[in-house]
Coordinates of C-alpha atoms in Angstrom, one line a residue:
Chain A
X1 CA -17.8 17.8 15.7
X2 CA -18.6 14.2 16.6
X3 CA -17.1 13.6 20.0
X4 CA -15.9 10.2 19.0
X5 CA -14.1 11.7 16.1
X6 CA -12.7 14.3 18.4
X7 CA -11.5 11.6 20.7
X8 CA -9.8 9.8 17.8
X9 CA -8.1 13.0 16.8
X10 CA -6.9 13.7 20.4
X11 CA -5.7 10.1 20.6
X12 CA -3.9 10.6 17.3
X13 CA -2.0 13.6 18.7
X14 CA -1.1 11.7 21.8
X15 CA 0.1 8.7 19.6
X16 CA 2.1 11.2 17.5
X17 CA 3.9 12.3 20.6
X18 CA 5.1 8.8 21.3
X19 CA 6.1 8.3 17.6
X20 CA 8.0 11.6 17.8
X21 CA 10.7 10.5 20.2
X22 CA 12.1 7.6 18.2
X23 CA 11.8 9.7 15.1
X24 CA 13.9 12.4 16.7
X25 CA 16.5 9.9 17.8
X26 CA 16.8 8.3 14.4
X27 CA 16.9 11.7 12.7
X28 CA 19.6 12.9 15.1
X29 CA 21.8 9.9 14.4
X30 CA 21.1 10.0 10.7
X31 CA 21.7 13.8 10.5
X32 CA 25.0 13.6 12.3
X33 CA 26.5 10.2 11.5
X34 CA 24.7 9.7 8.2
X35 CA 23.8 6.1 9.0
X36 CA 20.2 4.7 9.3
X37 CA 19.9 2.6 12.4
X38 CA 17.6 -0.1 11.1
X39 CA 17.6 -1.7 14.6
X40 CA 16.3 1.5 16.3
X41 CA 13.0 -0.1 17.3
X42 CA 14.9 -3.0 18.7
X43 CA 16.9 -0.7 20.9
X44 CA 13.6 0.6 22.2
X45 CA 12.5 -3.0 22.7
X46 CA 15.6 -3.8 24.8
X47 CA 14.8 -0.6 26.9
X48 CA 11.3 -1.9 27.4
X49 CA 12.7 -5.2 28.7
X50 CA 15.0 -3.3 31.0
X51 CA 12.2 -1.4 32.6
X52 CA 10.0 -4.5 32.8
X53 CA 12.9 -6.5 34.4
X54 CA 13.9 -3.9 36.9
X55 CA 10.3 -3.1 37.9
X56 CA 8.6 -6.5 38.0
X57 CA 11.6 -8.9 38.6
X58 CA 14.1 -6.9 40.5
X59 CA 11.4 -5.0 42.4
X60 CA 12.8 -1.5 41.8
X61 CA 10.5 1.5 42.0
X62 CA 9.0 2.3 38.6
X63 CA 10.7 5.7 38.3
X64 CA 14.1 4.3 39.2
X65 CA 13.6 1.7 36.5
X66 CA 12.7 4.4 34.1
X67 CA 15.8 6.4 35.1
X68 CA 18.0 3.4 34.7
X69 CA 16.6 2.5 31.3
X70 CA 18.0 5.7 29.7
X71 CA 21.6 5.1 30.4
X72 CA 21.3 1.4 29.5
X73 CA 19.9 2.1 26.0
X74 CA 22.3 5.0 25.7
X75 CA 25.3 2.6 26.3
X76 CA 23.7 0.3 23.8
X77 CA 23.7 3.1 21.2
X78 CA 27.4 3.8 22.0
X79 CA 28.3 0.1 21.5
X80 CA 26.3 0.0 18.3
X81 CA 28.3 2.9 17.0
X82 CA 31.7 1.7 18.2
X83 CA 31.3 -2.0 17.2
X84 CA 29.2 -1.8 14.1
X85 CA 28.9 1.7 12.6
X86 CA 32.4 3.0 13.1
X87 CA 34.1 0.2 11.1
X88 CA 31.7 0.9 8.3
X89 CA 31.8 4.7 8.2
X90 CA 33.6 4.6 4.8
X91 CA 31.5 1.8 3.4
X92 CA 28.5 2.2 1.0
X93 CA 25.4 3.4 2.9
X94 CA 23.6 0.2 2.1
X95 CA 26.3 -1.9 3.8
X96 CA 25.8 0.3 6.9
X97 CA 22.1 -0.2 6.8
X98 CA 22.4 -4.0 6.4
X99 CA 24.9 -4.2 9.3
X100 CA 22.4 -2.4 11.6
X101 CA 19.8 -4.8 10.2
X102 CA 22.0 -7.6 11.5
X103 CA 21.9 -6.0 14.9
X104 CA 18.1 -6.1 14.6
X105 CA 18.2 -9.9 14.3
X106 CA 20.9 -10.1 17.0
X107 CA 18.8 -8.1 19.6
X108 CA 15.6 -10.0 18.7
X109 CA 17.5 -13.3 19.1
X110 CA 19.2 -12.3 22.3
X111 CA 16.0 -11.2 23.9
X112 CA 14.2 -14.4 22.8
X113 CA 17.0 -16.4 24.4
X114 CA 16.9 -14.5 27.6
X115 CA 13.2 -13.8 28.1
X116 CA 11.5 -16.3 25.7
X117 CA 8.7 -15.1 23.4
X118 CA 6.1 -14.6 26.2
X119 CA 4.3 -11.2 26.2
X120 CA 5.4 -9.3 29.3
X121 CA 3.2 -6.6 30.7
X122 CA 4.2 -4.0 33.3
X123 CA 0.7 -4.1 34.8
X124 CA 0.7 -0.3 35.4
X125 CA -2.3 1.7 34.3
X126 CA -3.6 5.2 35.1
X127 CA -7.3 5.9 35.2
X128 CA -8.8 7.6 32.1
X129 CA -9.5 11.3 32.4
X130 CA -12.6 13.0 31.3
X131 CA -11.8 16.2 29.5
X132 CA -15.0 18.0 28.3
X133 CA -17.0 15.4 26.4
X134 CA -14.2 13.0 25.7
X135 CA -12.2 10.4 27.6
X136 CA -8.4 10.5 27.4
X137 CA -6.2 7.6 28.7
X138 CA -4.1 8.8 31.6
X139 CA -1.1 6.7 30.5
X140 CA -1.2 8.0 27.0
X141 CA -1.5 11.6 28.2
X142 CA 1.4 11.1 30.6
X143 CA 3.5 9.5 27.9
X144 CA 2.6 12.4 25.5
X145 CA 3.7 15.0 28.1
X146 CA 7.0 13.1 28.8
X147 CA 7.6 12.9 25.0
X148 CA 7.2 16.7 24.7
X149 CA 9.5 17.3 27.7
X150 CA 12.1 14.9 26.1
X151 CA 11.8 16.7 22.8
X152 CA 12.1 20.1 24.5
X153 CA 15.2 19.0 26.4
X154 CA 16.8 17.7 23.2
X155 CA 16.0 21.0 21.5
X156 CA 17.6 23.0 24.4
X157 CA 20.6 20.7 24.4
X158 CA 21.2 21.2 20.6
X159 CA 20.4 24.9 20.8
X160 CA 22.2 26.2 23.9
X161 CA 25.1 23.9 24.7
X162 CA 28.5 24.0 23.0
X163 CA 28.4 20.3 22.1
X164 CA 24.8 20.7 20.8
X165 CA 26.1 23.5 18.5
X166 CA 28.9 21.3 17.3
X167 CA 26.4 18.5 16.6
X168 CA 24.2 20.8 14.5
X169 CA 27.3 22.1 12.7
X170 CA 28.5 18.6 11.8
X171 CA 25.1 17.7 10.5
X172 CA 25.2 20.8 8.3
X173 CA 28.6 20.3 6.9
X174 CA 30.8 17.3 7.8
X175 CA 33.7 18.4 5.6
X176 CA 34.3 21.8 7.0
X177 CA 33.7 21.2 10.7
X178 CA 36.7 19.1 11.3
X179 CA 38.8 22.0 10.0
X180 CA 37.2 24.2 12.7
X181 CA 38.6 22.0 15.4
X182 CA 35.5 19.8 15.9
X183 CA 36.5 16.1 16.3
X184 CA 33.8 14.3 14.3
X185 CA 34.5 11.0 15.9
X186 CA 33.7 12.5 19.3
X187 CA 30.5 14.1 18.0
X188 CA 29.4 10.8 16.4
X189 CA 29.8 9.2 19.8
X190 CA 27.8 11.8 21.6
X191 CA 25.0 11.8 19.0
X192 CA 24.9 8.0 19.2
X193 CA 24.6 8.2 23.0
X194 CA 21.9 10.8 22.8
X195 CA 20.1 8.8 20.1
X196 CA 20.3 5.8 22.4
X197 CA 18.9 7.8 25.3
X198 CA 16.0 8.9 23.2
X199 CA 15.3 5.3 22.4
X200 CA 15.4 4.6 26.1
X201 CA 12.9 7.4 26.8
X202 CA 10.7 6.1 24.1
X203 CA 10.9 2.7 25.7
X204 CA 9.7 4.1 29.0
X205 CA 6.7 5.6 27.3
X206 CA 5.9 2.5 25.2
X207 CA 6.3 -0.1 28.0
X208 CA 3.3 1.3 29.8
X209 CA 1.2 1.1 26.7
X210 CA 2.3 -2.1 25.0
X211 CA 3.3 -5.6 26.1
X212 CA 6.9 -6.4 25.6
X213 CA 8.0 -9.3 23.5
X214 CA 11.1 -9.8 21.3
X215 CA 9.3 -8.8 18.1
X216 CA 7.5 -5.8 19.5
X217 CA 9.9 -3.6 17.5
X218 CA 8.4 -4.7 14.3
X219 CA 5.0 -3.2 15.4
X220 CA 6.3 0.4 15.6
X221 CA 9.7 0.2 13.8
X222 CA 8.5 0.5 10.2
X223 CA 6.2 3.4 11.0
X224 CA 9.1 5.2 12.7
X225 CA 11.2 4.9 9.6
X226 CA 8.4 6.2 7.5
X227 CA 7.9 9.1 9.7
X228 CA 11.6 10.0 9.5
X229 CA 11.6 9.7 5.7
X230 CA 8.4 11.7 5.4
X231 CA 9.8 14.5 7.5
X232 CA 13.1 14.3 5.5
X233 CA 15.9 12.1 6.8
X234 CA 18.0 14.1 9.3
X235 CA 15.4 16.9 9.5
X236 CA 14.4 16.8 13.2
X237 CA 11.6 19.3 13.0
X238 CA 10.2 17.6 9.9
X239 CA 10.2 14.2 11.7
X240 CA 8.6 15.7 14.7
X241 CA 5.7 17.1 12.7
X242 CA 5.4 14.0 10.5
X243 CA 5.0 12.0 13.7
X244 CA 1.8 13.8 14.5
X245 CA 0.5 13.5 11.0
X246 CA 1.1 9.8 11.1
X247 CA -0.4 9.5 14.6
X248 CA -3.6 11.3 13.5
X249 CA -3.9 9.2 10.3
X250 CA -3.5 6.0 12.3
X251 CA -5.9 7.0 15.0
X252 CA -8.6 8.6 12.8
X253 CA -8.2 5.8 10.2
X254 CA -8.8 3.3 13.0
X255 CA -12.0 5.2 13.9
X256 CA -13.5 4.5 10.5
X257 CA -12.1 1.1 9.8
X258 CA -10.0 -1.6 11.5
X259 CA -6.6 -0.9 13.0
X260 CA -4.9 -2.8 10.2
X261 CA -6.6 -0.7 7.5
X262 CA -5.6 2.5 9.3
X263 CA -2.0 1.3 9.0
X264 CA -2.5 0.5 5.4
X265 CA -3.8 4.0 4.9
X266 CA -0.9 5.5 6.8
X267 CA 1.7 3.5 4.9
X268 CA 0.0 4.3 1.6
X269 CA -0.1 8.0 2.5
X270 CA 3.6 7.7 3.2
X271 CA 4.4 6.2 -0.3
X272 CA 2.3 8.8 -2.0
X273 CA 4.0 11.5 0.0
X274 CA 7.4 10.2 -1.1
X275 CA 6.4 10.2 -4.7
X276 CA 5.2 13.8 -4.4
X277 CA 8.1 15.0 -2.3
X278 CA 11.0 12.5 -2.7
X279 CA 13.1 14.2 -0.1
X280 CA 10.4 14.5 2.5
X281 CA 7.4 16.7 3.2
X282 CA 9.5 19.5 4.7
X283 CA 12.5 19.4 2.4
X284 CA 14.1 22.7 2.0
Chain B
X1 CA 28.5 -20.7 -15.7
X2 CA 30.0 -23.9 -17.4
X3 CA 29.6 -25.8 -14.2
X4 CA 25.9 -25.1 -13.9
X5 CA 24.5 -27.5 -16.4
X6 CA 26.3 -30.6 -15.1
X7 CA 25.4 -29.5 -11.6
X8 CA 21.8 -29.2 -12.6
X9 CA 21.8 -32.6 -14.2
X10 CA 23.4 -34.2 -11.2
X11 CA 20.9 -32.5 -8.9
X12 CA 18.0 -33.6 -11.1
X13 CA 19.1 -37.3 -10.6
X14 CA 19.2 -37.1 -6.8
X15 CA 15.5 -38.1 -6.2
X16 CA 16.2 -41.3 -8.3
X17 CA 18.6 -42.5 -5.6
X18 CA 15.7 -42.3 -3.1
X19 CA 17.5 -40.2 -0.5
X20 CA 15.8 -39.7 2.9
X21 CA 12.8 -37.3 2.9
X22 CA 14.7 -35.0 5.3
X23 CA 17.4 -34.4 2.7
X24 CA 14.9 -33.6 0.0
X25 CA 13.1 -31.3 2.3
X26 CA 16.3 -29.3 3.0
X27 CA 17.1 -29.3 -0.6
X28 CA 13.7 -27.9 -1.7
X29 CA 13.9 -25.3 1.0
X30 CA 17.4 -24.3 0.0
X31 CA 16.6 -24.1 -3.7
X32 CA 13.5 -22.0 -3.2
X33 CA 15.3 -19.6 -0.8
X34 CA 18.0 -19.4 -3.4
X35 CA 15.5 -18.4 -6.0
X36 CA 14.2 -15.6 -3.8
X37 CA 17.8 -14.5 -3.0
X38 CA 18.8 -14.6 -6.7
X39 CA 15.8 -12.4 -7.5
X40 CA 16.7 -9.9 -4.8
X41 CA 20.4 -9.9 -5.8
X42 CA 19.5 -9.0 -9.4
X43 CA 18.4 -5.6 -8.1
X44 CA 20.6 -5.5 -5.0
X45 CA 23.9 -5.7 -6.9
X46 CA 23.0 -2.6 -8.9
X47 CA 22.4 -0.6 -5.8
X48 CA 18.6 -1.1 -5.9
X49 CA 18.4 -2.4 -2.3
X50 CA 14.8 -3.5 -1.5
X51 CA 13.8 -4.2 2.0
X52 CA 10.3 -5.3 0.8
X53 CA 10.9 -8.3 -1.3
X54 CA 8.9 -10.3 1.1
X55 CA 5.9 -8.5 -0.3
X56 CA 6.4 -10.2 -3.7
X57 CA 6.6 -13.6 -2.1
X58 CA 3.4 -12.8 -0.3
X59 CA 1.5 -11.4 -3.3
X60 CA 2.5 -14.4 -5.4
X61 CA 1.8 -17.1 -2.8
X62 CA -1.6 -15.6 -1.7
X63 CA -2.8 -15.0 -5.3
X64 CA -2.0 -18.6 -6.2
X65 CA -3.6 -20.0 -3.0
X66 CA -6.7 -17.8 -3.2
X67 CA -7.2 -18.7 -6.9
X68 CA -7.1 -22.3 -5.9
X69 CA -9.3 -22.2 -2.9
X70 CA -11.9 -19.8 -4.2
X71 CA -12.0 -20.4 -7.9
X72 CA -10.5 -23.9 -8.1
X73 CA -7.8 -22.7 -10.5
X74 CA -4.9 -25.2 -10.5
X75 CA -1.5 -23.7 -9.4
X76 CA -0.1 -24.7 -12.8
X77 CA -2.2 -21.8 -14.1
X78 CA -2.3 -19.9 -10.8
X79 CA 1.4 -19.6 -10.5
X80 CA 2.0 -17.8 -13.8
X81 CA -0.9 -15.4 -13.0
X82 CA 0.5 -14.8 -9.5
X83 CA 4.0 -14.2 -10.8
X84 CA 2.7 -11.7 -13.4
X85 CA 0.5 -9.9 -10.8
X86 CA 3.5 -9.6 -8.4
X87 CA 5.8 -8.4 -11.1
X88 CA 3.1 -5.8 -12.1
X89 CA 3.0 -4.7 -8.4
X90 CA 6.7 -4.4 -8.5
X91 CA 6.5 -2.2 -11.6
X92 CA 3.7 -0.2 -10.1
X93 CA 5.9 0.6 -7.1
X94 CA 9.1 0.9 -9.1
X95 CA 7.9 3.3 -11.8
X96 CA 7.2 6.3 -9.6
X97 CA 10.3 5.5 -7.5
X98 CA 12.6 5.5 -10.5
X99 CA 10.8 8.3 -12.3
X100 CA 11.0 10.6 -9.3
X101 CA 14.5 9.5 -8.4
X102 CA 13.7 7.9 -5.1
X103 CA 17.1 6.3 -4.5
X104 CA 19.4 5.0 -1.7
X105 CA 17.9 5.1 1.8
X106 CA 14.7 6.5 0.5
X107 CA 14.2 3.6 -1.9
X108 CA 15.1 1.1 0.7
X109 CA 12.5 2.6 3.1
X110 CA 9.8 3.0 0.5
X111 CA 10.1 -0.7 -0.3
X112 CA 10.1 -1.5 3.4
X113 CA 6.8 0.4 3.7
X114 CA 5.4 -1.5 0.7
X115 CA 6.4 -4.8 2.3
X116 CA 4.6 -3.8 5.5
X117 CA 1.5 -2.8 3.5
X118 CA 1.3 -6.2 1.9
X119 CA 1.7 -7.9 5.3
X120 CA -0.9 -5.8 7.0
X121 CA -3.3 -6.2 4.1
X122 CA -3.0 -10.0 4.3
X123 CA -3.8 -9.7 8.0
X124 CA -6.6 -7.3 7.5
X125 CA -8.2 -9.4 4.8
X126 CA -8.5 -12.2 7.3
X127 CA -11.9 -13.4 6.0
X128 CA -10.2 -14.7 2.9
X129 CA -6.6 -15.1 3.9
X130 CA -7.0 -16.4 7.5
X131 CA -5.1 -13.4 8.8
X132 CA -2.2 -14.0 11.1
X133 CA -3.3 -17.6 11.6
X134 CA -2.5 -18.3 8.0
X135 CA -4.3 -20.4 5.5
X136 CA -3.9 -23.9 3.9
X137 CA -4.6 -24.6 0.2
X138 CA -7.4 -27.2 -0.1
X139 CA -6.1 -30.7 -0.5
X140 CA -7.2 -33.1 -3.2
X141 CA -7.1 -36.9 -3.2
X142 CA -3.6 -38.3 -4.2
X143 CA -4.8 -39.4 -7.6
X144 CA -5.6 -35.8 -8.6
X145 CA -2.3 -34.6 -7.1
X146 CA -0.6 -33.9 -10.4
X147 CA -3.3 -31.6 -11.6
X148 CA -3.4 -29.7 -8.3
X149 CA 0.4 -29.6 -8.0
X150 CA 0.3 -31.5 -4.8
X151 CA 2.8 -34.3 -4.8
X152 CA 5.7 -35.8 -2.9
X153 CA 9.0 -34.3 -2.1
X154 CA 10.8 -35.5 -5.2
X155 CA 8.2 -33.8 -7.3
X156 CA 8.9 -30.5 -5.6
X157 CA 12.6 -31.2 -5.8
X158 CA 12.3 -31.1 -9.6
X159 CA 10.0 -28.1 -9.6
X160 CA 12.3 -26.2 -7.2
X161 CA 15.3 -27.1 -9.4
X162 CA 13.4 -25.8 -12.4
X163 CA 12.7 -22.5 -10.7
X164 CA 16.3 -22.3 -9.6
X165 CA 17.5 -22.9 -13.2
X166 CA 15.1 -20.2 -14.4
X167 CA 16.7 -17.8 -11.8
X168 CA 20.2 -18.6 -13.0
X169 CA 19.2 -18.4 -16.6
X170 CA 17.7 -15.0 -16.0
X171 CA 20.9 -13.9 -14.3
X172 CA 23.1 -15.3 -17.1
X173 CA 21.0 -13.6 -19.8
X174 CA 21.1 -10.3 -17.9
X175 CA 24.8 -10.5 -17.4
X176 CA 25.4 -11.0 -21.1
X177 CA 23.2 -8.2 -22.1
X178 CA 23.8 -4.5 -22.5
X179 CA 21.3 -3.9 -19.8
X180 CA 23.8 -5.2 -17.3
X181 CA 26.4 -2.6 -18.4
X182 CA 23.7 0.1 -18.3
X183 CA 22.6 -0.9 -14.8
X184 CA 26.2 -0.9 -13.6
X185 CA 26.6 2.6 -15.0
X186 CA 23.4 3.7 -13.4
X187 CA 24.5 2.4 -10.0
X188 CA 27.7 4.3 -10.3
X189 CA 26.2 7.6 -11.3
X190 CA 22.6 8.0 -12.4
X191 CA 23.0 11.3 -14.0
X192 CA 26.1 10.5 -15.9
X193 CA 24.5 7.3 -17.1
X194 CA 21.4 9.3 -18.3
X195 CA 23.7 11.8 -20.1
X196 CA 25.2 9.1 -22.3
X197 CA 21.7 8.0 -23.4
X198 CA 20.9 5.2 -21.0
X199 CA 17.2 5.1 -20.2
X200 CA 17.5 5.0 -16.5
X201 CA 13.8 4.4 -15.6
X202 CA 13.4 1.7 -18.3
X203 CA 16.5 -0.2 -17.3
X204 CA 15.6 -0.1 -13.6
X205 CA 12.0 -1.2 -14.3
X206 CA 13.2 -4.1 -16.4
X207 CA 15.4 -5.5 -13.7
X208 CA 12.7 -4.9 -11.1
X209 CA 10.3 -6.9 -13.2
X210 CA 12.6 -9.9 -13.4
X211 CA 13.6 -9.6 -9.8
X212 CA 10.0 -9.4 -8.4
X213 CA 8.8 -12.2 -10.7
X214 CA 11.5 -14.5 -9.4
X215 CA 10.7 -13.6 -5.8
X216 CA 7.0 -14.3 -6.5
X217 CA 7.9 -17.6 -8.2
X218 CA 9.8 -18.6 -5.0
X219 CA 6.9 -17.5 -2.8
X220 CA 4.3 -19.5 -4.7
X221 CA 6.4 -22.7 -4.7
X222 CA 7.2 -22.3 -1.0
X223 CA 3.6 -22.0 -0.2
X224 CA 2.6 -24.9 -2.4
X225 CA 5.3 -27.0 -1.0
X226 CA 4.5 -26.3 2.7
X227 CA 0.8 -26.3 2.0
X228 CA 0.6 -23.4 4.5
X229 CA 0.8 -19.7 4.1
X230 CA 1.1 -17.1 6.8
X231 CA 1.8 -13.3 6.6
X232 CA 5.0 -13.4 8.8
X233 CA 6.8 -16.0 6.7
X234 CA 5.7 -14.6 3.3
X235 CA 5.6 -10.8 3.8
X236 CA 6.9 -8.1 6.0
X237 CA 10.3 -6.9 7.3
X238 CA 11.5 -10.2 8.9
X239 CA 11.4 -12.3 5.8
X240 CA 12.6 -9.4 3.6
X241 CA 15.7 -9.0 5.7
X242 CA 16.3 -12.8 5.7
X243 CA 16.3 -12.8 1.9
X244 CA 18.7 -9.9 1.9
X245 CA 21.0 -11.6 4.4
X246 CA 21.1 -14.8 2.4
X247 CA 22.1 -13.0 -0.7
X248 CA 24.7 -10.9 1.0
X249 CA 26.2 -13.7 2.9
X250 CA 26.7 -15.8 -0.2
X251 CA 27.7 -12.9 -2.3
X252 CA 25.3 -10.9 -4.5
X253 CA 27.8 -10.2 -7.3
X254 CA 28.1 -13.8 -8.3
X255 CA 25.4 -16.0 -9.9
X256 CA 25.7 -18.8 -7.4
X257 CA 26.2 -16.4 -4.5
X258 CA 22.6 -16.3 -3.3
X259 CA 22.5 -20.1 -3.5
X260 CA 25.5 -20.4 -1.3
X261 CA 23.8 -17.9 1.0
X262 CA 20.7 -20.0 1.1
X263 CA 22.7 -23.1 2.0
X264 CA 24.4 -21.1 4.8
X265 CA 21.2 -19.6 6.2
X266 CA 19.1 -22.8 6.0
X267 CA 22.0 -24.9 7.2
X268 CA 22.7 -22.7 10.1
X269 CA 19.0 -22.8 11.1
X270 CA 18.9 -26.6 11.0
X271 CA 22.2 -27.1 12.8
X272 CA 21.1 -24.8 15.6
X273 CA 17.7 -26.4 15.7
X274 CA 19.2 -29.9 15.9
X275 CA 22.0 -29.0 18.3
X276 CA 19.9 -27.0 20.8
X277 CA 16.3 -28.0 20.1
X278 CA 13.7 -25.6 21.4
X279 CA 15.9 -24.6 24.3
X280 CA 17.8 -22.3 22.0
X281 CA 15.0 -20.5 20.2
X282 CA 16.5 -17.1 19.4
X283 CA 19.9 -18.6 18.9
X284 CA 19.5 -18.7 15.2
X285 CA 18.6 -15.0 14.7
X286 CA 21.3 -14.1 17.2
X287 CA 24.0 -15.8 15.2
X288 CA 22.5 -14.6 11.9
X289 CA 22.7 -11.1 13.2
X290 CA 26.3 -11.4 14.3
X291 CA 27.3 -13.0 11.0
X292 CA 25.5 -10.3 9.0
X293 CA 27.4 -7.6 10.9
X294 CA 30.7 -9.4 10.4
X295 CA 30.0 -10.0 6.8
X296 CA 29.2 -6.4 6.2
X297 CA 32.4 -5.3 7.9
X298 CA 34.9 -8.0 6.7
X299 CA 33.3 -9.6 3.6
X300 CA 30.9 -7.3 2.0
X301 CA 31.2 -9.3 -1.3
X302 CA 30.1 -12.5 0.4
X303 CA 31.7 -16.0 0.4
X304 CA 31.6 -16.5 -3.3
X305 CA 33.0 -13.0 -3.7
X306 CA 36.2 -14.1 -2.0
X307 CA 36.6 -17.2 -4.0
X308 CA 36.1 -15.4 -7.3
X309 CA 38.6 -12.7 -6.3
X310 CA 41.2 -15.2 -5.4
X311 CA 40.7 -17.0 -8.7
X312 CA 40.8 -13.8 -10.8
X313 CA 43.8 -12.4 -9.0
X314 CA 45.6 -15.6 -9.6
X315 CA 44.8 -15.5 -13.3
X316 CA 45.7 -11.8 -13.8
X317 CA 48.2 -10.8 -11.1
X318 CA 48.8 -7.4 -12.7
X319 CA 45.2 -6.6 -13.3
X320 CA 43.3 -3.9 -11.6
X321 CA 41.9 -4.9 -8.2
X322 CA 38.8 -6.8 -9.1
X323 CA 35.7 -5.7 -7.4
X324 CA 37.2 -2.6 -5.9
X325 CA 34.1 -0.6 -5.7

């Protein structure tokens, strides 16, 4: 195979790893709370600002800034749930989505007020690595590995802890679980916090690859939603796999055409997929 | 709707009083935003929530502007072509969605993807559309302005008013028709509606056609009024959500709701801009966002919704709770 194509393919897989985290977070929240966080990419954006601020302005070591970003966004997820989602739990789904859409504007506006619209760069880069015939960006590889570790930790949490089991149970049947002594409100809170933490982790991985500005969420937000829908809303494994499919389409598409056309192809693929499998590629 | 015709006549007389240009500018902006919001609400109130209506503003505006710049086709002809094309695009997207029962969250996210595709296509076709930098329709000397639909603010005031009236007329006609009842039934329970003989796909497609045509009409006139088009303000998620917000804030179940919403959103933007100038960029979306959340929690039927409920409950105190849905 052409080594450039191979490189595009590898980059696509690496990109998929980065898409996978927010997709997992969104699916977790949707699966458990049954609400789409339309502002999810904006939570990631706030996390990116947190890392940027702590590292370049407050002078914290990078890994401390990364470690601080997770709880910050996690708390943001909790607040989002308590202040916006909880009062709307009984409302029609569309009202819930629109309210979180309001939070999208709110966060964009707040960050514009605080940090202006300038593009902020972390200025951290790792040298590219040569693997066989192809070059792989060190930052992207590191981000990919971190994403896989994050996904594995999430899986272990859901699989082996008591709370994780309760989360999976609530996602499976929200009528019966309260009868079994699981307090859904508490589970919603935990899922929102974990969903927020995943956005925080995604922020750490993205901030080394992208410049931060208040509208950066719009550049990866839509594709994240499409990945979730393609994998089946609430289906974590489906979303995880769909992230790689989308990553490869975007990357390989960019190899043949411009970046924009690769996104057009990816979004078009998404629409066709939904027509073919309206409940997602991996619907049971 | 009795109050609409006198209101229209009164509004049509306003340019004769030679008000300040700024007032006319705000008026045109509000009216055109209201047309887009009215179009959106015609789908939105039946549960067909689109997060991609910006796409239709964009398809309309760019079709018109490209026909003018590249083929010299006057907007008077270009706008109908653009509106038809955008409505066809709406049907092209809608048909498989409705046929294959893509509803709820899935529908919202498919339309979101469609909106993004249009935005990215506009950027990608930068050789013709100017990409993110935007494009300007070619100007003509003032004496040919009428033919090229390039005239002063009062001219656009009347055009915008006409578009607004078309929007309200479409709403009124739909409201009076059986289609409205059918759509209400579909939004309650699609399968039950189908079981009593309602053609679900056809009804949904018809309302999509009207809704996207209105959005495209608003988009073309906005572009022609500003004489500037760019992908961010005419396609994509940002503008789509703003349309939704306007319609929701005003109230999407009442014909004048989206108009009230447009007054609120444009008014808010202007007040914040004048009060804080450029120091406070970001303030407008911040306050928008907070209001949108508060509206969804406390007033999901919008401002007009409360007024109507008060009036109806005064008229029929023993009636069923109006609008309990």
